[in-house]
């Protein structure tokens, strides 16, 4: 029998696996590591976007007591209840002598291909669709043993076990249970040659993994929202049981324009594994009857994650094609309700929707004015009114903020904002020279404070209000109205700008650090940096698992 983990997971932990790895490191003291943003390299203006959200972080450094005090880098670490003596296994052979035992638990065809003098997987692989391959991996004996062990663990040690991710409510982290040695042998000795042949860039020198069990069953998790994985290469093997439906739908790579176009539906078979890149968008279709349990292995390459290629792969296409409904994600797609009805909360939870992400996004959409230091991703695709007022005296800042707040509220009411969707025009305010502000200011060509600029990043255009005269409510309101009527003259983003000596926006950030407003502009996102001209990246925790 299966049980969900007791208690409520902190949204910070649930939303950010790197932070969770730190928090759950068995031999490390509790605490949080600051998320340090990374500037992404760009090759042309068409690729430029402001960069918000977070990059993948350094792995957590955990001391492994059972390894003689030797420290090793781990990205995901949940402790080991077996080594800690807190778990009595049902099948001890799963926890002992992994090098000897694993050979009898692998499918003979795969074992033969992987152990050949020159590994060749041509005859064992089936290409389901470009970038997605399947093959027989696990014997029926191993599937049954592991299912029985996991059921036993849920009955006898569920208080000590954590859910595997923020989407699946029912599951077991196999590394935490004590099966990491066995899985490491499978990964390093047998799967690495296969991953190197299929995905040489993403799997190079791969020495880390996060492995867990997921389950789909009526009245529990019945499917999984479309997503990408927090892995470089994902392996997903079906352990059973009897079920109908619960297929796996693949769309495109998230870096491609067609990443929300339906590509292929994969039907699970007991013992057979499907392997694909973590950035390949996919989702679990609803189960019709019975119960499906799967073994998930996320492989992580530190070499790849430190490369320029990885940083480029974190960019999302800003010109995605019109989506197929099945490829939409309520968690991750801000335009979901433009194409599909909003799901009920019960429907969303049953498909693993990360409600904290959705609710945070909806809260941001309802705010008339947002913080430019931490802009939302929509600044890339929606015209954005940016009011720069760093270095101004606090009373003047408060005055300008109240003016912009009133104008933004009027405009949003006039355009008829739709619940759950980003407004067709966004308003931002810059109070301090922090986060994204300096580079957005540079893109905007705003050289003084206060300055008012409307950015249209997708069109690579900007519209500047001459701020030699003091800004007031009338000037701001007329400027925004003229833009909406198409009466303003645009100039290219990044075009040369004459220096303006009105004010130095950098000079007195300290003066305004304590400024407070009646409705303070704030954002739950991580601090941002900017490179070139795109606000990109993802919100915390949006890279998840099926």
PDB file of N, CA and C in Angstrom, residues 10-57:
ATOM      1  N   UNK A  10       7.758  22.712   2.263  1.00  0.00           N
ATOM      2  CA  UNK A  10       7.959  24.143   2.076  1.00  0.00           C
ATOM      3  C   UNK A  10       8.015  24.465   0.604  1.00  0.00           C
ATOM      4  N   UNK A  11       7.299  25.506   0.156  1.00  0.00           N
ATOM      5  CA  UNK A  11       7.358  25.869  -1.268  1.00  0.00           C
ATOM      6  C   UNK A  11       8.764  26.142  -1.743  1.00  0.00           C
ATOM      7  N   UNK A  12       9.620  26.693  -0.873  1.00  0.00           N
ATOM      8  CA  UNK A  12      10.989  26.968  -1.304  1.00  0.00           C
ATOM      9  C   UNK A  12      11.705  25.667  -1.606  1.00  0.00           C
ATOM     10  N   UNK A  13      11.455  24.668  -0.754  1.00  0.00           N
ATOM     11  CA  UNK A  13      12.113  23.384  -0.982  1.00  0.00           C
ATOM     12  C   UNK A  13      11.471  22.685  -2.162  1.00  0.00           C
ATOM     13  N   UNK A  14      10.142  22.698  -2.199  1.00  0.00           N
ATOM     14  CA  UNK A  14       9.442  22.022  -3.271  1.00  0.00           C
ATOM     15  C   UNK A  14       9.759  22.643  -4.615  1.00  0.00           C
ATOM     16  N   UNK A  15       9.963  23.939  -4.633  1.00  0.00           N
ATOM     17  CA  UNK A  15      10.183  24.628  -5.890  1.00  0.00           C
ATOM     18  C   UNK A  15      11.607  24.637  -6.360  1.00  0.00           C
ATOM     19  N   UNK A  16      12.556  24.325  -5.498  1.00  0.00           N
ATOM     20  CA  UNK A  16      13.957  24.446  -5.890  1.00  0.00           C
ATOM     21  C   UNK A  16      14.743  23.262  -5.374  1.00  0.00           C
ATOM     22  N   UNK A  17      15.025  22.305  -6.245  1.00  0.00           N
ATOM     23  CA  UNK A  17      15.655  21.077  -5.792  1.00  0.00           C
ATOM     24  C   UNK A  17      17.057  21.298  -5.275  1.00  0.00           C
ATOM     25  N   UNK A  18      17.757  22.299  -5.824  1.00  0.00           N
ATOM     26  CA  UNK A  18      19.093  22.574  -5.317  1.00  0.00           C
ATOM     27  C   UNK A  18      19.027  22.985  -3.850  1.00  0.00           C
ATOM     28  N   UNK A  19      18.064  23.830  -3.503  1.00  0.00           N
ATOM     29  CA  UNK A  19      17.922  24.246  -2.117  1.00  0.00           C
ATOM     30  C   UNK A  19      17.533  23.064  -1.251  1.00  0.00           C
ATOM     31  N   UNK A  20      16.683  22.187  -1.779  1.00  0.00           N
ATOM     32  CA  UNK A  20      16.275  21.021  -1.016  1.00  0.00           C
ATOM     33  C   UNK A  20      17.458  20.102  -0.770  1.00  0.00           C
ATOM     34  N   UNK A  21      18.327  19.977  -1.770  1.00  0.00           N
ATOM     35  CA  UNK A  21      19.503  19.137  -1.584  1.00  0.00           C
ATOM     36  C   UNK A  21      20.354  19.640  -0.430  1.00  0.00           C
ATOM     37  N   UNK A  22      20.473  20.961  -0.335  1.00  0.00           N
ATOM     38  CA  UNK A  22      21.216  21.538   0.780  1.00  0.00           C
ATOM     39  C   UNK A  22      20.509  21.268   2.092  1.00  0.00           C
ATOM     40  N   UNK A  23      19.188  21.471   2.110  1.00  0.00           N
ATOM     41  CA  UNK A  23      18.449  21.374   3.360  1.00  0.00           C
ATOM     42  C   UNK A  23      18.426  19.963   3.899  1.00  0.00           C
ATOM     43  N   UNK A  24      18.449  18.973   3.000  1.00  0.00           N
ATOM     44  CA  UNK A  24      18.330  17.596   3.432  1.00  0.00           C
ATOM     45  C   UNK A  24      19.661  16.871   3.519  1.00  0.00           C
ATOM     46  N   UNK A  25      20.746  17.549   3.275  1.00  0.00           N
ATOM     47  CA  UNK A  25      22.056  16.917   3.372  1.00  0.00           C
ATOM     48  C   UNK A  25      22.262  16.421   4.795  1.00  0.00           C
ATOM     49  N   UNK A  26      22.409  15.132   4.951  1.00  0.00           N
ATOM     50  CA  UNK A  26      22.365  14.531   6.284  1.00  0.00           C
ATOM     51  C   UNK A  26      23.470  15.013   7.204  1.00  0.00           C
ATOM     52  N   UNK A  27      24.620  15.328   6.656  1.00  0.00           N
ATOM     53  CA  UNK A  27      25.738  15.678   7.513  1.00  0.00           C
ATOM     54  C   UNK A  27      26.090  17.149   7.471  1.00  0.00           C
ATOM     55  N   UNK A  28      25.263  17.947   6.772  1.00  0.00           N
ATOM     56  CA  UNK A  28      25.523  19.382   6.684  1.00  0.00           C
ATOM     57  C   UNK A  28      24.575  20.129   7.600  1.00  0.00           C
ATOM     58  N   UNK A  29      24.986  21.292   8.065  1.00  0.00           N
ATOM     59  CA  UNK A  29      24.101  22.099   8.889  1.00  0.00           C
ATOM     60  C   UNK A  29      23.043  22.734   8.018  1.00  0.00           C
ATOM     61  N   UNK A  30      21.886  23.025   8.615  1.00  0.00           N
ATOM     62  CA  UNK A  30      20.791  23.622   7.860  1.00  0.00           C
ATOM     63  C   UNK A  30      21.141  25.029   7.436  1.00  0.00           C
ATOM     64  N   UNK A  31      20.620  25.447   6.301  1.00  0.00           N
ATOM     65  CA  UNK A  31      20.875  26.796   5.805  1.00  0.00           C
ATOM     66  C   UNK A  31      20.580  26.874   4.334  1.00  0.00           C
ATOM     67  N   UNK A  32      20.603  28.083   3.790  1.00  0.00           N
ATOM     68  CA  UNK A  32      20.279  28.299   2.377  1.00  0.00           C
ATOM     69  C   UNK A  32      21.450  28.951   1.670  1.00  0.00           C
ATOM     70  N   UNK A  33      21.702  28.489   0.482  1.00  0.00           N
ATOM     71  CA  UNK A  33      22.725  29.109  -0.353  1.00  0.00           C
ATOM     72  C   UNK A  33      22.057  30.100  -1.286  1.00  0.00           C
ATOM     73  N   UNK A  34      22.648  31.263  -1.402  1.00  0.00           N
ATOM     74  CA  UNK A  34      22.086  32.259  -2.306  1.00  0.00           C
ATOM     75  C   UNK A  34      22.173  31.779  -3.736  1.00  0.00           C
ATOM     76  N   UNK A  35      21.142  32.039  -4.504  1.00  0.00           N
ATOM     77  CA  UNK A  35      21.147  31.697  -5.923  1.00  0.00           C
ATOM     78  C   UNK A  35      21.886  32.788  -6.678  1.00  0.00           C
ATOM     79  N   UNK A  36      22.995  32.434  -7.293  1.00  0.00           N
ATOM     80  CA  UNK A  36      23.817  33.418  -7.993  1.00  0.00           C
ATOM     81  C   UNK A  36      23.509  33.354  -9.473  1.00  0.00           C
ATOM     82  N   UNK A  37      22.978  34.411 -10.061  1.00  0.00           N
ATOM     83  CA  UNK A  37      22.610  34.382 -11.469  1.00  0.00           C
ATOM     84  C   UNK A  37      23.830  34.349 -12.376  1.00  0.00           C
ATOM     85  N   UNK A  38      23.621  33.795 -13.562  1.00  0.00           N
ATOM     86  CA  UNK A  38      24.681  33.698 -14.565  1.00  0.00           C
ATOM     87  C   UNK A  38      24.233  34.427 -15.818  1.00  0.00           C
ATOM     88  N   UNK A  39      25.084  35.258 -16.370  1.00  0.00           N
ATOM     89  CA  UNK A  39      24.764  35.945 -17.622  1.00  0.00           C
ATOM     90  C   UNK A  39      24.967  35.001 -18.788  1.00  0.00           C
ATOM     91  N   UNK A  40      24.010  34.958 -19.678  1.00  0.00           N
ATOM     92  CA  UNK A  40      24.079  34.058 -20.818  1.00  0.00           C
ATOM     93  C   UNK A  40      24.742  34.745 -22.006  1.00  0.00           C
ATOM     94  N   UNK A  41      25.539  34.005 -22.769  1.00  0.00           N
ATOM     95  CA  UNK A  41      26.154  34.589 -23.962  1.00  0.00           C
ATOM     96  C   UNK A  41      25.176  34.598 -25.130  1.00  0.00           C
ATOM     97  N   UNK A  42      25.255  35.607 -25.964  1.00  0.00           N
ATOM     98  CA  UNK A  42      24.393  35.699 -27.134  1.00  0.00           C
ATOM     99  C   UNK A  42      25.239  36.017 -28.359  1.00  0.00           C
ATOM    100  N   UNK A  43      24.722  35.600 -29.517  1.00  0.00           N
ATOM    101  CA  UNK A  43      25.487  35.773 -30.742  1.00  0.00           C
ATOM    102  C   UNK A  43      24.907  36.843 -31.658  1.00  0.00           C
ATOM    103  N   UNK A  44      23.623  37.137 -31.513  1.00  0.00           N
ATOM    104  CA  UNK A  44      23.023  38.141 -32.383  1.00  0.00           C
ATOM    105  C   UNK A  44      21.866  38.797 -31.670  1.00  0.00           C
ATOM    106  N   UNK A  45      21.434  39.932 -32.217  1.00  0.00           N
ATOM    107  CA  UNK A  45      20.335  40.648 -31.585  1.00  0.00           C
ATOM    108  C   UNK A  45      19.078  39.808 -31.556  1.00  0.00           C
ATOM    109  N   UNK A  46      18.871  38.984 -32.574  1.00  0.00           N
ATOM    110  CA  UNK A  46      17.657  38.173 -32.608  1.00  0.00           C
ATOM    111  C   UNK A  46      17.630  37.163 -31.475  1.00  0.00           C
ATOM    112  N   UNK A  47      18.811  36.840 -30.914  1.00  0.00           N
ATOM    113  CA  UNK A  47      18.868  35.905 -29.800  1.00  0.00           C
ATOM    114  C   UNK A  47      18.849  36.619 -28.458  1.00  0.00           C
ATOM    115  N   UNK A  48      19.014  37.946 -28.470  1.00  0.00           N
ATOM    116  CA  UNK A  48      19.147  38.663 -27.208  1.00  0.00           C
ATOM    117  C   UNK A  48      17.834  38.712 -26.457  1.00  0.00           C
ATOM    118  N   UNK A  49      17.910  38.493 -25.164  1.00  0.00           N
ATOM    119  CA  UNK A  49      16.776  38.655 -24.283  1.00  0.00           C
ATOM    120  C   UNK A  49      17.319  38.978 -22.902  1.00  0.00           C
ATOM    121  N   UNK A  50      16.493  39.602 -22.084  1.00  0.00           N
ATOM    122  CA  UNK A  50      16.879  39.823 -20.703  1.00  0.00           C
ATOM    123  C   UNK A  50      16.792  38.496 -19.978  1.00  0.00           C
ATOM    124  N   UNK A  51      17.681  38.290 -19.043  1.00  0.00           N
ATOM    125  CA  UNK A  51      17.756  36.997 -18.373  1.00  0.00           C
ATOM    126  C   UNK A  51      17.241  37.109 -16.953  1.00  0.00           C
ATOM    127  N   UNK A  52      16.087  36.481 -16.664  1.00  0.00           N
ATOM    128  CA  UNK A  52      15.597  36.421 -15.302  1.00  0.00           C
ATOM    129  C   UNK A  52      15.561  34.976 -14.864  1.00  0.00           C
ATOM    130  N   UNK A  53      15.118  34.778 -13.636  1.00  0.00           N
ATOM    131  CA  UNK A  53      15.040  33.414 -13.134  1.00  0.00           C
ATOM    132  C   UNK A  53      16.394  32.944 -12.699  1.00  0.00           C
ATOM    133  N   UNK A  54      16.600  31.660 -12.685  1.00  0.00           N
ATOM    134  CA  UNK A  54      17.822  31.120 -12.133  1.00  0.00           C
ATOM    135  C   UNK A  54      18.497  30.183 -13.102  1.00  0.00           C
ATOM    136  N   UNK A  55      19.815  30.099 -13.089  1.00  0.00           N
ATOM    137  CA  UNK A  55      20.524  29.047 -13.779  1.00  0.00           C
ATOM    138  C   UNK A  55      20.589  27.835 -12.874  1.00  0.00           C
ATOM    139  N   UNK A  56      21.109  26.731 -13.364  1.00  0.00           N
ATOM    140  CA  UNK A  56      21.326  25.588 -12.486  1.00  0.00           C
ATOM    141  C   UNK A  56      22.481  25.935 -11.561  1.00  0.00           C
ATOM    142  N   UNK A  57      22.401  25.546 -10.334  1.00  0.00           N
ATOM    143  CA  UNK A  57      23.389  25.947  -9.344  1.00  0.00           C
ATOM    144  C   UNK A  57      24.449  24.882  -9.142  1.00  0.00           C
TER     145      UNK A  57
END
